[in-house]
Structure formats: C-alpha cells, structure tokens
Amino acid sequence: MNQLRAQANGRPVSGIPEATVARLPVYLRALTGLGETGLRTVSSEQLAAAAGVNSAKLRKDLSYLGSYGTRGVGYDVEYLRYQIAREIGVNQDWAVVIVGIGNLGQALSNYGGFRSRGFRIVALVDGDRARVGEVHGDLPIHHTDDLDRVVTEHACSIGVIATPGDAAQGVADRLVAAGVTSILNFAPAVLTVPEGVDVRKVDLSIELQILAYHEQRKRAPGVEVEA
Amino acid sequence: MNQLRAQANGRPVSGIPEATVARLPVYLRALTGLGETGLRTVSSEQLAAAAGVNSAKLRKDLSYLGSYGTRGVGYDVEYLRYQIAREIGVNQDWAVVIVGIGNLGQALSNYGGFRSRGFRIVALVDGDRARVGEVHGDLPIHHTDDLDRVVTEHACSIGVIATPGDAAQGVADRLVAAGVTSILNFAPAVLTVPEGVDVRKVDLSIELQILAYHEQRKRAPGVEVEA
DNA sequence: TAGATTGTTAATCGATTAACAATC
DNA sequence: TAGATTGTTAATCGATTAACAATC
C-alpha cells in the first residue's frame, strides 16, 4: 500500500503525496461541518462537493490513508474525521511561537481557528525593545534576544514569522538554532534553512498579484495573444 | 510562441502556465531587491538563487514571456523587472475592497506591501452595524448592506474576504453581484462562484496543519510505515 | 576566437481524472 | 438479488529538470 522510500537521513517517508497532504485539512474541516449538521454517513460525492473537489480525487486521496469507507454505503463521518485528524496530527498539542508582533502578528495571535485545531500559541516575540512586556491576550511580548530561551522553555516546534522582510532570515536562523523545525513565513522574503526544516510561505501581496494577472486578461481580451 | 487556446467564453487564454504565473511575483520581488543593490545585469543562476528556485525552471518560466535575456550575458535587471511587472499588471492601479474588519481585516488594511504593488485599498466593509463609521487609516467602515454601492463607486475589481467562515459565501455572492471578478478569501470556507470569477484562498490553520503533518513524521520516525 | 549564458528540447516526475471492477 | 458506492487502474495532463545547441 504505502510506498517505502527512504530519505537521506534514513527516515522512511510516508507514501502520501504532498498535494494530498495539503487537502487533508480541507476534508477535515468539511467533515467537521457535516458532522455538526448531524450527518452520520457521507458519500465521496457529497464530501467532495463540501470540500470543493472532484470526487475521484477525494477517493484517491483517502485511499492513501487506508480503506475507511464502505462500498455501497459511503464513509462514517465521525470515524473518517478521526482518522484524518490522527493522520495530520491535529489530535496532538503543538506549541507555536509568533515572531513579529505588528498588525499581522497580533491578528494571528488572536486568531481563534488555531487553538481548536491543536495549535497553542505559547509565546510572542518582537525585535522592538519598547514593546517588550506588552501583553496581548494573556501573553507578554519577549525580545528576540530571548528567542532561544523562550523556544526551549515552551518546547516550540513550530515558529511563525510575521516580521518585515529584512528581519526574516535572521529570525529563521535563530528559530532553527533554538530547535524549531517547522516555520510558517508571512514575511516577504525567501528563507534558507537546513535540510529537515520545513518552511511554508504565505505571501499576501503575491496572492493579489496572481489575481491581478488574471484580472488584466479579463479586462483586455486578446491582448496577450500572438498571431 | 504563446499557445492559442480558447475558453468556453471565447476569450483567448494566455499560454503562461499557472505554476509560472504564481512565480512571476517572486521574480519581480527578487529583481526589485537586486536592483536596489545597484546590480545592472543578472544571470539566471543568480536570479534563481535570489528567488529560491532552480535556474532551469527560471529560464523556462521567463521564456513564456519572451526573449528578454542576452546569451552569454544575462538579463538586464531593470528591463526584466519592467517586463514582468507589465505582464502581471502591477503597473496598473487595482482598487480593492476588504470585507470583514476583524483583527485580520485590520491588519490587511494597514499592510504596507500592497500599495507599492499597485493595490489600493479603497473601502472597508463589515457586517456589524456598531462598527460602521469607525475609521481605520483614513477609511471609514461601511455596512455590508452598502457593499454594492461601495464597489460600484470605487470600481473595485478585487475583493478580500476576512469574515468568519459562515458569512463568507454571502459576502462572495454580494461581491460578485456588485461586479467583483477576483476574490482573495481568508475565511475558512469553500466558496462557490460563477465561471469567470477567480478565487484564491489563504487559509492560516490549513498551513499550520500541513506543517504539523510533517512535524509529526519527524518526531516519530517510522510510525506510518507498513511492513 | 573562447568563454559564458540563454532559450529550448526531451525525458521524467507527480497530479488529475474517467472509468469500472469489487463489494457492501 | 439489485442498486449504490468505494477503491484502484490506467490514461492524460501539467510541471520540473538536466542537458545542450544557439549565440552573445
């Protein structure tokens, strides 16, 4: 079933494709929503509609996890929800540190959607000494110089970078040195990290630019076409 | 060169692959940074390093735009920057409306990275009457009921949704009815929109969940492996 | 000319999707 | 059993990448 490949570090690699991994949280959310309506069983067609994907893709994705459905019947909503949650690791408790407490960092620290999914924001860090001690929703702001101590103390494995672009690489270096192995980067900067550290990037103005590209083509039909 | 395909609506489709479109803003940012250092010419190898991609991929991506390089020499930084900016449409002025002025909506309305890239936030809208009239950085909050008027008045073609998940589809419907044809959705919800409307989704807790999935596998080597 | 670097080819890889046998 | 729906196959599509001919 699952493929048995091995990384350079010898750790076996789960056989689940990245594209599938990225959709599992979407299915999880859809199942949670369907479960709250009281639905007990769901077909791949229904769940796919709720998740906004093609049902063949959904079934293929789920097949990487195992055989959790019943032919002729569908999937048990609660059972499938549990299996996906377990696969992702949402049942665990993940300690998260946020670095850069500007508008975005504050918004992230207040975001309700994290806690319910196993993510606990345990510390806020900023490079501006004037802001150290400020409290945002129970959490005081620490200085970047104390990053190592803060990460160790709270056993953070996930760091969120919401600093200006030019500070991001330095923060990433410190996070990695302190033991963080997963980074969610909101800063407009390309980060270099050692192998074994995962970085995901969310770039707000890049998203808008992608929309603008398509928008431009809606407005001026044919403009980019060559004969 | 560019392929000539046609959509169902008869509008010709630019031959640039989606994966390439998503990287053009990254190249643009890298070129801007390199230009600020005073660099006049850049090789695909250098630019690729600055953008965090493979140089073969960079050259292939740029080849969709045209032949803007010089063999044996490289690319003129300013010229290439201009060409990419033009291709994306960053040289234009895009009017953006933000709906949902919670923590995230406020953070977005204050985000400096938009204006410099041709995105002008022209209106803030919220569903809470108690907040109508509040001013955030020059802009007053309007009520969702006035969405249509606001969009028309400012000729917004791009809408940002930063509401709770259960309000998102309603807002999307109103935005589309008012004439918005590109939506950036931060709400945890799957949106259904008519053909011709583009939606991009940024989902903060999904990003963390993807990191958690990989993190789990770092912590418990071999846990997901089957014999 | 010799060295450097682009633009393109072609092979490879991974993701998507329709179709359907398996099976409840 | 008949109808429904999964899990899997195989075809297709799109993206990545190494290699190199073209050419400055």
Short mmCIF file of C-alpha atoms (C1' of nucleotides) in Angstrom, two decimals:
data_model
loop_
_atom_site.label_atom_id
_atom_site.label_comp_id
_atom_site.label_asym_id
_atom_site.label_seq_id
_atom_site.Cartn_x
_atom_site.Cartn_y
_atom_site.Cartn_z
CA MET A 1 0.00 0.00 0.00
CA ASN A 2 2.14 2.83 1.27
CA GLN A 3 5.37 3.07 -0.58
CA LEU A 4 8.57 2.50 1.31
CA ARG A 5 11.06 5.10 0.29
CA ALA A 6 13.86 6.40 2.47
CA GLN A 7 15.25 9.90 2.87
CA ALA A 8 18.93 10.75 3.05
CA ASN A 9 18.64 10.75 6.82
CA GLY A 10 17.31 7.22 6.70
CA ARG A 11 13.87 8.18 7.95
CA PRO A 12 11.20 6.46 5.88
CA VAL A 13 8.89 8.72 4.01
CA SER A 14 5.16 8.43 4.21
CA GLY A 15 3.72 7.49 0.85
CA ILE A 16 1.18 10.31 0.87
CA PRO A 17 1.74 12.82 -1.97
CA GLU A 18 2.16 16.46 -0.99
CA ALA A 19 -0.90 17.52 -2.97
CA THR A 20 -2.95 15.07 -0.95
CA VAL A 21 -1.46 16.20 2.37
CA ALA A 22 -2.46 19.77 1.51
CA ARG A 23 -6.08 18.69 1.00
CA LEU A 24 -6.48 16.56 4.12
CA PRO A 25 -7.14 19.63 6.32
CA VAL A 26 -9.83 20.70 3.85
CA TYR A 27 -11.55 17.33 4.14
CA LEU A 28 -11.21 17.50 7.90
CA ARG A 29 -12.95 20.84 8.02
CA ALA A 30 -15.71 19.66 5.66
CA LEU A 31 -16.29 16.57 7.80
CA THR A 32 -16.46 18.65 10.96
CA GLY A 33 -19.06 20.88 9.31
CA LEU A 34 -21.09 17.92 8.05
CA GLY A 35 -20.86 16.23 11.44
CA GLU A 36 -22.30 19.31 13.12
CA THR A 37 -25.38 19.08 10.92
CA GLY A 38 -25.97 15.63 12.38
CA LEU A 39 -24.99 13.70 9.26
CA ARG A 40 -23.67 10.23 10.16
CA THR A 41 -22.66 8.87 6.77
CA VAL A 42 -21.36 10.68 3.71
CA SER A 43 -20.63 9.59 0.15
CA SER A 44 -17.47 10.63 -1.67
CA GLU A 45 -19.71 12.70 -3.93
CA GLN A 46 -21.21 14.67 -1.03
CA LEU A 47 -17.94 15.15 0.80
CA ALA A 48 -16.18 16.19 -2.39
CA ALA A 49 -18.84 18.82 -3.01
CA ALA A 50 -18.44 20.15 0.54
CA ALA A 51 -14.68 20.29 0.11
CA GLY A 52 -14.79 21.79 -3.36
CA VAL A 53 -13.01 18.97 -5.17
CA ASN A 54 -13.74 16.25 -7.69
CA SER A 55 -14.99 13.02 -6.11
CA ALA A 56 -12.44 10.85 -7.91
CA LYS A 57 -9.68 12.95 -6.43
CA LEU A 58 -11.20 12.67 -2.97
CA ARG A 59 -11.41 8.88 -3.17
CA LYS A 60 -7.85 8.65 -4.44
CA ASP A 61 -6.66 10.93 -1.63
CA LEU A 62 -8.47 8.90 1.02
CA SER A 63 -7.12 5.66 -0.41
CA TYR A 64 -3.62 6.75 0.66
CA LEU A 65 -4.78 6.68 4.28
CA GLY A 66 -6.38 3.26 4.08
CA SER A 67 -9.78 1.77 3.41
CA TYR A 68 -12.06 3.72 5.69
CA GLY A 69 -15.21 3.62 3.57
CA THR A 70 -17.86 1.00 2.89
CA ARG A 71 -18.76 0.23 -0.70
CA GLY A 72 -22.35 0.89 -1.49
CA VAL A 73 -22.68 2.99 1.67
CA GLY A 74 -20.06 5.71 2.00
CA TYR A 75 -17.90 6.93 4.86
CA ASP A 76 -18.80 7.17 8.53
CA VAL A 77 -18.41 10.91 9.18
CA GLU A 78 -17.03 10.68 12.71
CA TYR A 79 -14.74 7.74 12.01
CA LEU A 80 -13.25 9.32 8.91
CA ARG A 81 -12.88 12.64 10.70
CA TYR A 82 -10.94 10.93 13.46
CA GLN A 83 -8.69 9.04 11.04
CA ILE A 84 -7.78 12.18 9.10
CA ALA A 85 -7.20 14.15 12.30
CA ARG A 86 -4.88 11.43 13.52
CA GLU A 87 -3.03 11.31 10.20
CA ILE A 88 -2.44 15.07 10.24
CA GLY A 89 -1.57 15.18 13.91
CA VAL A 90 -4.32 17.60 14.88
CA ASN A 91 -5.09 15.47 17.91
CA GLN A 92 -1.75 16.45 19.35
CA ASP A 93 -0.82 19.69 21.01
CA TRP A 94 1.52 21.90 19.01
CA ALA A 95 3.33 24.75 20.72
CA VAL A 96 3.70 27.76 18.42
CA VAL A 97 5.82 30.89 18.84
CA ILE A 98 4.99 34.03 16.85
CA VAL A 99 7.85 36.36 15.99
CA GLY A 100 6.98 39.89 14.87
CA ILE A 101 4.02 41.37 16.71
CA GLY A 102 2.89 44.01 14.23
CA ASN A 103 -0.65 44.16 12.91
CA LEU A 104 -0.42 40.75 11.31
CA GLY A 105 1.34 39.09 14.26
CA GLN A 106 -1.32 40.44 16.60
CA ALA A 107 -4.08 39.25 14.32
CA LEU A 108 -2.52 35.80 14.23
CA SER A 109 -2.11 35.69 17.99
CA ASN A 110 -5.82 36.41 18.39
CA TYR A 111 -6.96 34.05 15.64
CA GLY A 112 -9.47 31.63 17.14
CA GLY A 113 -9.08 28.98 14.48
CA PHE A 114 -5.75 27.74 15.78
CA ARG A 115 -6.50 26.51 19.28
CA SER A 116 -9.37 24.30 18.22
CA ARG A 117 -7.04 22.52 15.84
CA GLY A 118 -4.35 21.64 18.34
CA PHE A 119 -2.18 24.73 17.88
CA ARG A 120 -1.39 26.58 21.07
CA ILE A 121 0.32 29.93 20.78
CA VAL A 122 2.68 29.91 23.72
CA ALA A 123 4.86 32.94 23.15
CA LEU A 124 5.09 36.29 21.36
CA VAL A 125 8.45 37.72 20.36
CA ASP A 126 9.40 41.05 18.83
CA GLY A 127 12.61 42.86 17.96
CA ASP A 128 11.46 46.20 19.35
CA ARG A 129 12.60 46.59 22.98
CA ALA A 130 9.99 49.30 23.54
CA ARG A 131 7.27 46.69 23.12
CA VAL A 132 8.71 44.03 25.39
CA GLY A 133 6.30 43.41 28.25
CA GLU A 134 3.18 44.46 26.33
CA VAL A 135 0.53 41.83 26.89
CA HIS A 136 -1.69 40.51 24.11
CA GLY A 137 -4.36 38.07 25.20
CA ASP A 138 -2.53 36.74 28.27
CA LEU A 139 0.84 36.57 26.54
CA PRO A 140 3.65 39.07 27.14
CA ILE A 141 5.98 40.10 24.33
CA HIS A 142 9.55 38.86 24.71
CA HIS A 143 12.59 40.27 22.98
CA THR A 144 14.17 38.48 20.04
CA ASP A 145 17.35 38.09 22.10
CA ASP A 146 15.42 35.74 24.37
CA LEU A 147 14.10 33.65 21.49
CA ASP A 148 16.29 30.67 22.29
CA ARG A 149 15.17 30.57 25.91
CA VAL A 150 11.50 31.05 25.02
CA VAL A 151 11.54 28.27 22.43
CA THR A 152 13.30 25.86 24.75
CA GLU A 153 11.09 26.69 27.72
CA HIS A 154 7.87 26.08 25.83
CA ALA A 155 9.20 23.28 23.63
CA CYS A 156 8.01 25.05 20.46
CA SER A 157 8.43 23.04 17.31
CA ILE A 158 6.57 25.49 15.08
CA GLY A 159 7.50 29.13 14.56
CA VAL A 160 5.51 31.81 12.75
CA ILE A 161 7.47 34.70 11.24
CA ALA A 162 5.48 37.92 10.79
CA THR A 163 8.36 40.40 10.74
CA PRO A 164 9.38 42.78 7.96
CA GLY A 165 11.17 41.04 5.10
CA ASP A 166 14.66 42.09 6.02
CA ALA A 167 14.44 40.64 9.52
CA ALA A 168 13.04 37.29 8.45
CA GLN A 169 16.20 35.35 7.65
CA GLY A 170 17.83 36.32 10.96
CA VAL A 171 14.74 35.24 12.85
CA ALA A 172 14.61 31.97 10.91
CA ASP A 173 18.26 31.29 11.80
CA ARG A 174 17.54 31.86 15.48
CA LEU A 175 14.41 29.76 15.42
CA VAL A 176 16.27 26.89 13.79
CA ALA A 177 19.19 27.23 16.20
CA ALA A 178 16.71 27.05 19.06
CA GLY A 179 15.26 23.82 17.75
CA VAL A 180 12.24 24.86 15.70
CA THR A 181 11.78 22.51 12.75
CA SER A 182 8.69 23.97 11.06
CA ILE A 183 8.26 27.59 10.01
CA LEU A 184 5.26 29.44 8.65
CA ASN A 185 6.64 32.54 6.96
CA PHE A 186 4.49 35.61 6.34
CA ALA A 187 7.44 37.89 5.66
CA PRO A 188 8.13 38.82 2.04
CA ALA A 189 11.48 37.05 1.91
CA VAL A 190 12.96 33.81 0.63
CA LEU A 191 14.26 31.83 3.60
CA THR A 192 17.22 29.49 3.57
CA VAL A 193 17.05 26.76 6.18
CA PRO A 194 18.91 23.49 6.79
CA GLU A 195 17.54 20.22 5.47
CA GLY A 196 14.99 18.76 7.81
CA VAL A 197 13.35 22.12 8.48
CA ASP A 198 10.06 22.74 6.68
CA VAL A 199 9.08 26.21 5.58
CA ARG A 200 5.70 27.20 4.24
CA LYS A 201 5.20 30.67 2.87
CA VAL A 202 2.09 32.81 2.88
CA ASP A 203 2.54 35.94 0.84
CA LEU A 204 -0.38 38.31 0.77
CA SER A 205 0.77 40.60 -1.98
CA ILE A 206 1.80 37.68 -4.17
CA GLU A 207 -1.74 36.32 -3.91
CA LEU A 208 -3.13 39.67 -5.02
CA GLN A 209 -0.65 39.84 -7.87
CA ILE A 210 -1.74 36.44 -9.14
CA LEU A 211 -5.34 37.67 -9.12
CA ALA A 212 -4.28 40.86 -10.88
CA TYR A 213 -2.62 38.86 -13.65
CA HIS A 214 -5.86 37.07 -14.43
CA GLU A 215 -7.93 40.21 -13.91
CA GLN A 216 -5.86 42.02 -16.50
CA ARG A 217 -6.67 39.32 -19.02
CA LYS A 218 -10.38 39.56 -18.33
CA ARG A 219 -10.32 43.29 -18.98
CA ALA A 220 -8.33 43.33 -22.20
CA PRO A 221 -9.35 40.21 -24.10
CA GLY A 222 -6.82 39.03 -26.60
CA VAL A 223 -4.18 41.47 -25.52
CA GLU A 224 -1.59 38.81 -24.89
CA VAL A 225 -2.34 36.72 -27.92
CA GLU A 226 0.11 36.43 -30.76
CA ALA A 227 -0.86 35.63 -34.30
CA MET B 1 5.22 31.02 -29.30
CA ASN B 2 2.29 31.54 -26.98
CA GLN B 3 -0.30 28.91 -27.44
CA LEU B 4 -3.64 29.88 -28.82
CA ARG B 5 -6.30 28.17 -26.84
CA ALA B 6 -9.79 29.48 -26.32
CA GLN B 7 -12.00 29.32 -23.26
CA ALA B 8 -15.69 28.46 -23.32
CA ASN B 9 -16.42 32.19 -23.34
CA GLY B 10 -14.31 32.59 -26.44
CA ARG B 11 -11.68 34.69 -24.71
CA PRO B 12 -8.22 33.50 -25.70
CA VAL B 13 -6.13 32.12 -22.93
CA SER B 14 -2.63 33.29 -22.29
CA GLY B 15 -0.18 30.46 -22.80
CA ILE B 16 1.52 31.00 -19.45
CA PRO B 17 1.09 28.01 -17.12
CA GLU B 18 -0.46 28.67 -13.71
CA ALA B 19 2.65 27.46 -11.89
CA THR B 20 4.67 30.05 -13.79
CA VAL B 21 2.18 32.85 -13.12
CA ALA B 22 2.44 32.11 -9.39
CA ARG B 23 6.22 32.55 -9.53
CA LEU B 24 6.35 35.77 -11.55
CA PRO B 25 5.67 37.94 -8.46
CA VAL B 26 8.54 36.16 -6.70
CA TYR B 27 10.90 37.01 -9.54
CA LEU B 28 9.61 40.55 -9.53
CA ARG B 29 10.39 40.95 -5.86
CA ALA B 30 13.85 39.41 -6.28
CA LEU B 31 14.62 41.76 -9.18
CA THR B 32 13.49 44.77 -7.17
CA GLY B 33 15.79 43.72 -4.35
CA LEU B 34 18.74 43.12 -6.67
CA GLY B 35 18.10 46.42 -8.43
CA GLU B 36 18.28 48.26 -5.11
CA THR B 37 21.76 46.88 -4.54
CA GLY B 38 22.78 48.61 -7.77
CA LEU B 39 23.12 45.43 -9.82
CA ARG B 40 22.51 46.11 -13.50
CA THR B 41 22.74 42.65 -15.03
CA VAL B 42 21.83 39.30 -13.55
CA SER B 43 22.30 35.72 -14.71
CA SER B 44 19.54 33.13 -14.44
CA GLU B 45 21.70 31.40 -11.86
CA GLN B 46 21.89 34.50 -9.63
CA LEU B 47 18.26 35.44 -10.01
CA ALA B 48 17.15 31.88 -9.38
CA ALA B 49 19.15 31.81 -6.16
CA ALA B 50 17.57 35.09 -5.04
CA ALA B 51 14.11 33.75 -5.82
CA GLY B 52 14.71 30.34 -4.27
CA VAL B 53 14.18 28.28 -7.41
CA ASN B 54 16.15 26.14 -9.82
CA SER B 55 17.73 28.12 -12.67
CA ALA B 56 16.33 25.84 -15.38
CA LYS B 57 12.85 26.49 -14.04
CA LEU B 58 13.50 30.23 -14.02
CA ARG B 59 14.66 30.27 -17.63
CA LYS B 60 11.71 28.16 -18.70
CA ASP B 61 9.33 30.49 -16.86
CA LEU B 62 10.85 33.59 -18.44
CA SER B 63 10.75 32.01 -21.87
CA TYR B 64 6.93 32.13 -21.72
CA LEU B 65 7.13 35.93 -21.57
CA GLY B 66 9.51 36.30 -24.48
CA SER B 67 13.24 36.53 -25.05
CA TYR B 68 14.33 39.21 -22.64
CA GLY B 69 17.83 37.92 -21.92
CA THR B 70 21.14 38.05 -23.79
CA ARG B 71 23.06 34.81 -24.25
CA GLY B 72 26.47 34.91 -22.69
CA VAL B 73 25.46 37.96 -20.64
CA GLY B 74 22.26 37.51 -18.66
CA TYR B 75 19.24 39.73 -18.07
CA ASP B 76 19.11 43.49 -17.66
CA VAL B 77 17.67 43.86 -14.17
CA GLU B 78 15.55 46.95 -14.79
CA TYR B 79 14.29 45.84 -18.19
CA LEU B 80 13.28 42.38 -16.97
CA ARG B 81 11.67 43.89 -13.88
CA TYR B 82 9.59 46.16 -16.07
CA GLN B 83 8.55 43.35 -18.40
CA ILE B 84 7.42 41.12 -15.57
CA ALA B 85 5.58 43.98 -13.86
CA ARG B 86 3.77 44.71 -17.10
CA GLU B 87 2.90 41.05 -17.61
CA ILE B 88 1.42 40.76 -14.12
CA GLY B 89 -0.34 44.10 -14.29
CA VAL B 90 1.40 45.60 -11.28
CA ASN B 91 1.88 48.80 -13.22
CA GLN B 92 -1.84 49.34 -13.11
CA ASP B 93 -3.91 50.58 -10.24
CA TRP B 94 -6.16 47.97 -8.64
CA ALA B 95 -8.98 49.06 -6.36
CA VAL B 96 -9.50 46.59 -3.51
CA VAL B 97 -12.36 46.32 -1.03
CA ILE B 98 -11.86 44.46 2.26
CA VAL B 99 -14.89 42.82 3.82
CA GLY B 100 -14.69 41.78 7.46
CA ILE B 101 -12.75 44.23 9.61
CA GLY B 102 -11.72 42.00 12.48
CA ASN B 103 -8.11 41.58 13.55
CA LEU B 104 -7.08 40.14 10.22
CA GLY B 105 -9.05 42.62 8.13
CA GLN B 106 -7.47 45.48 10.04
CA ALA B 107 -4.03 44.01 9.63
CA LEU B 108 -4.63 43.70 5.90
CA SER B 109 -5.93 47.26 5.64
CA ASN B 110 -2.72 48.51 7.24
CA TYR B 111 -0.38 46.23 5.31
CA GLY B 112 2.18 48.40 3.56
CA GLY B 113 3.15 45.85 0.95
CA PHE B 114 0.01 46.37 -1.11
CA ARG B 115 0.16 50.00 -2.18
CA SER B 116 3.66 49.77 -3.59
CA ARG B 117 2.49 46.96 -5.85
CA GLY B 118 -0.42 48.77 -7.41
CA PHE B 119 -3.10 47.66 -4.96
CA ARG B 120 -5.10 50.46 -3.42
CA ILE B 121 -7.46 49.60 -0.60
CA VAL B 122 -10.39 51.88 -1.27
CA ALA B 123 -13.05 50.65 1.14
CA LEU B 124 -13.64 48.70 4.35
CA VAL B 125 -16.90 46.84 4.90
CA ASP B 126 -18.22 44.98 7.92
CA GLY B 127 -21.44 43.26 8.89
CA ASP B 128 -21.56 44.72 12.38
CA ARG B 129 -23.62 47.94 12.44
CA ALA B 130 -21.97 49.00 15.67
CA ARG B 131 -18.69 49.37 13.84
CA VAL B 132 -19.96 51.36 10.87
CA GLY B 133 -18.25 54.74 10.81
CA GLU B 134 -15.13 53.59 12.65
CA VAL B 135 -12.13 54.90 10.75
CA HIS B 136 -9.02 52.83 10.06
CA GLY B 137 -6.20 54.64 8.37
CA ASP B 138 -8.34 57.23 6.56
CA LEU B 139 -11.03 54.74 5.58
CA PRO B 140 -14.42 54.52 7.29
CA ILE B 141 -16.16 51.17 7.75
CA HIS B 142 -19.29 50.73 5.66
CA HIS B 143 -22.06 48.25 6.30
CA THR B 144 -22.36 45.09 4.21
CA ASP B 145 -25.74 46.31 3.02
CA ASP B 146 -23.93 49.09 1.17
CA LEU B 147 -21.47 46.73 -0.47
CA ASP B 148 -22.97 47.10 -3.90
CA ARG B 149 -22.82 50.90 -3.80
CA VAL B 150 -19.28 50.91 -2.39
CA VAL B 151 -17.97 48.51 -5.04
CA THR B 152 -19.59 50.44 -7.86
CA GLU B 153 -18.48 53.83 -6.57
CA HIS B 154 -14.83 52.82 -6.33
CA ALA B 155 -14.83 50.48 -9.32
CA CYS B 156 -13.37 47.63 -7.25
CA SER B 157 -12.49 44.56 -9.25
CA ILE B 158 -10.79 42.76 -6.36
CA GLY B 159 -12.43 41.85 -3.08
CA VAL B 160 -10.79 40.47 0.05
CA ILE B 161 -12.95 38.39 2.38
CA ALA B 162 -11.78 38.30 6.00
CA THR B 163 -15.08 37.43 7.67
CA PRO B 164 -15.92 34.38 9.78
CA GLY B 165 -16.44 31.26 7.71
CA ASP B 166 -20.22 31.24 7.84
CA ALA B 167 -20.52 34.75 6.42
CA ALA B 168 -18.11 34.21 3.55
CA GLN B 169 -20.41 32.75 0.89
CA GLY B 170 -22.98 35.50 1.37
CA VAL B 171 -20.30 38.14 1.06
CA ALA B 172 -18.89 36.46 -2.03
CA ASP B 173 -22.35 36.45 -3.62
CA ARG B 174 -22.76 40.16 -2.95
CA LEU B 175 -19.28 40.96 -4.21
CA VAL B 176 -19.91 39.06 -7.42
CA ALA B 177 -23.33 40.66 -7.87
CA ALA B 178 -21.67 44.06 -7.48
CA GLY B 179 -19.18 43.28 -10.22
CA VAL B 180 -16.11 41.98 -8.41
CA THR B 181 -14.36 39.34 -10.51
CA SER B 182 -11.40 38.41 -8.29
CA ILE B 183 -11.64 37.33 -4.67
CA LEU B 184 -8.95 36.66 -2.10
CA ASN B 185 -10.58 34.55 0.58
CA PHE B 186 -9.17 34.34 4.11
CA ALA B 187 -12.33 32.86 5.57
CA PRO B 188 -12.30 29.14 6.37
CA ALA B 189 -14.97 28.27 3.83
CA VAL B 190 -15.25 26.81 0.34
CA LEU B 191 -16.70 29.46 -1.95
CA THR B 192 -18.90 28.80 -4.95
CA VAL B 193 -18.71 31.49 -7.61
CA PRO B 194 -19.79 31.78 -11.25
CA GLU B 195 -17.38 31.00 -14.04
CA GLY B 196 -15.18 33.96 -14.86
CA VAL B 197 -14.67 34.86 -11.22
CA ASP B 198 -11.29 33.90 -9.76
CA VAL B 199 -10.95 32.90 -6.14
CA ARG B 200 -7.70 32.38 -4.30
CA LYS B 201 -7.74 31.03 -0.80
CA VAL B 202 -5.37 31.73 2.05
CA ASP B 203 -6.04 29.50 5.00
CA LEU B 204 -3.89 30.05 8.03
CA SER B 205 -4.85 26.99 10.02
CA ILE B 206 -4.54 24.75 6.98
CA GLU B 207 -0.95 25.93 6.53
CA LEU B 208 -0.20 25.06 10.14
CA GLN B 209 -1.85 21.68 9.74
CA ILE B 210 0.33 20.86 6.76
CA LEU B 211 3.39 21.72 8.84
CA ALA B 212 2.05 19.60 11.70
CA TYR B 213 1.69 16.62 9.40
CA HIS B 214 5.36 16.72 8.50
CA GLU B 215 6.40 17.61 12.03
CA GLN B 216 4.67 14.51 13.34
CA ARG B 217 6.71 12.39 10.98
CA LYS B 218 9.95 13.97 12.11
CA ARG B 219 9.13 13.19 15.74
CA ALA B 220 8.09 9.59 15.39
CA PRO B 221 10.25 8.06 12.68
CA GLY B 222 8.76 5.06 11.03
CA VAL B 223 5.40 5.44 12.68
CA GLU B 224 3.49 5.48 9.41
CA VAL B 225 5.43 2.76 7.69
CA GLU B 226 3.82 -0.51 6.81
CA ALA B 227 5.75 -3.73 6.51
"C1'" DT C 1 38.04 33.33 -31.04
"C1'" DA C 2 36.92 31.38 -26.31
"C1'" DG C 3 34.02 31.60 -22.54
"C1'" DA C 4 29.61 32.37 -20.76
"C1'" DT C 5 24.88 32.03 -20.57
"C1'" DT C 6 20.37 31.90 -22.67
"C1'" DG C 7 16.36 29.56 -24.71
"C1'" DT C 8 14.63 25.08 -25.91
"C1'" DT C 9 14.28 20.20 -26.15
"C1'" DA C 10 13.07 15.99 -24.34
"C1'" DA C 11 12.94 12.96 -20.54
"C1'" DT C 12 10.99 12.39 -16.13
"C1'" DC C 13 8.11 13.02 -12.49
"C1'" DG C 14 3.88 13.87 -9.99
"C1'" DA C 15 -1.09 15.07 -10.06
"C1'" DT C 16 -5.62 14.63 -12.00
"C1'" DT C 17 -9.44 12.23 -13.79
"C1'" DA C 18 -12.65 8.94 -16.01
"C1'" DA C 19 -13.93 4.54 -15.89
"C1'" DC C 20 -15.05 0.36 -13.77
"C1'" DA C 21 -14.35 -3.99 -11.14
"C1'" DA C 22 -15.00 -5.13 -6.46
"C1'" DT C 23 -18.16 -5.41 -2.94
"C1'" DC C 24 -21.35 -3.74 0.51
"C1'" DT D 1 -30.62 -10.00 -5.69
"C1'" DA D 2 -30.33 -5.05 -7.38
"C1'" DG D 3 -28.62 -0.70 -6.58
"C1'" DA D 4 -25.13 2.10 -4.76
"C1'" DT D 5 -20.65 3.45 -3.91
"C1'" DT D 6 -15.87 2.52 -2.87
"C1'" DG D 7 -11.01 1.66 -4.09
"C1'" DT D 8 -7.99 1.09 -7.98
"C1'" DT D 9 -6.41 1.14 -12.58
"C1'" DA D 10 -4.70 3.39 -16.42
"C1'" DA D 11 -4.76 7.22 -19.40
"C1'" DT D 12 -3.90 12.00 -19.56
"C1'" DC D 13 -2.26 16.21 -18.29
"C1'" DG D 14 0.86 19.63 -16.46
"C1'" DA D 15 5.22 20.75 -14.07
"C1'" DT D 16 10.07 20.01 -13.30
"C1'" DT D 17 14.69 19.34 -14.64
"C1'" DA D 18 19.06 18.14 -16.99
"C1'" DA D 19 21.32 18.75 -20.93
"C1'" DC D 20 22.85 21.24 -24.77
"C1'" DA D 21 22.61 23.78 -29.18
"C1'" DA D 22 22.33 28.53 -30.22
"C1'" DT D 23 24.50 32.73 -29.79
"C1'" DC D 24 26.20 36.83 -27.50
#
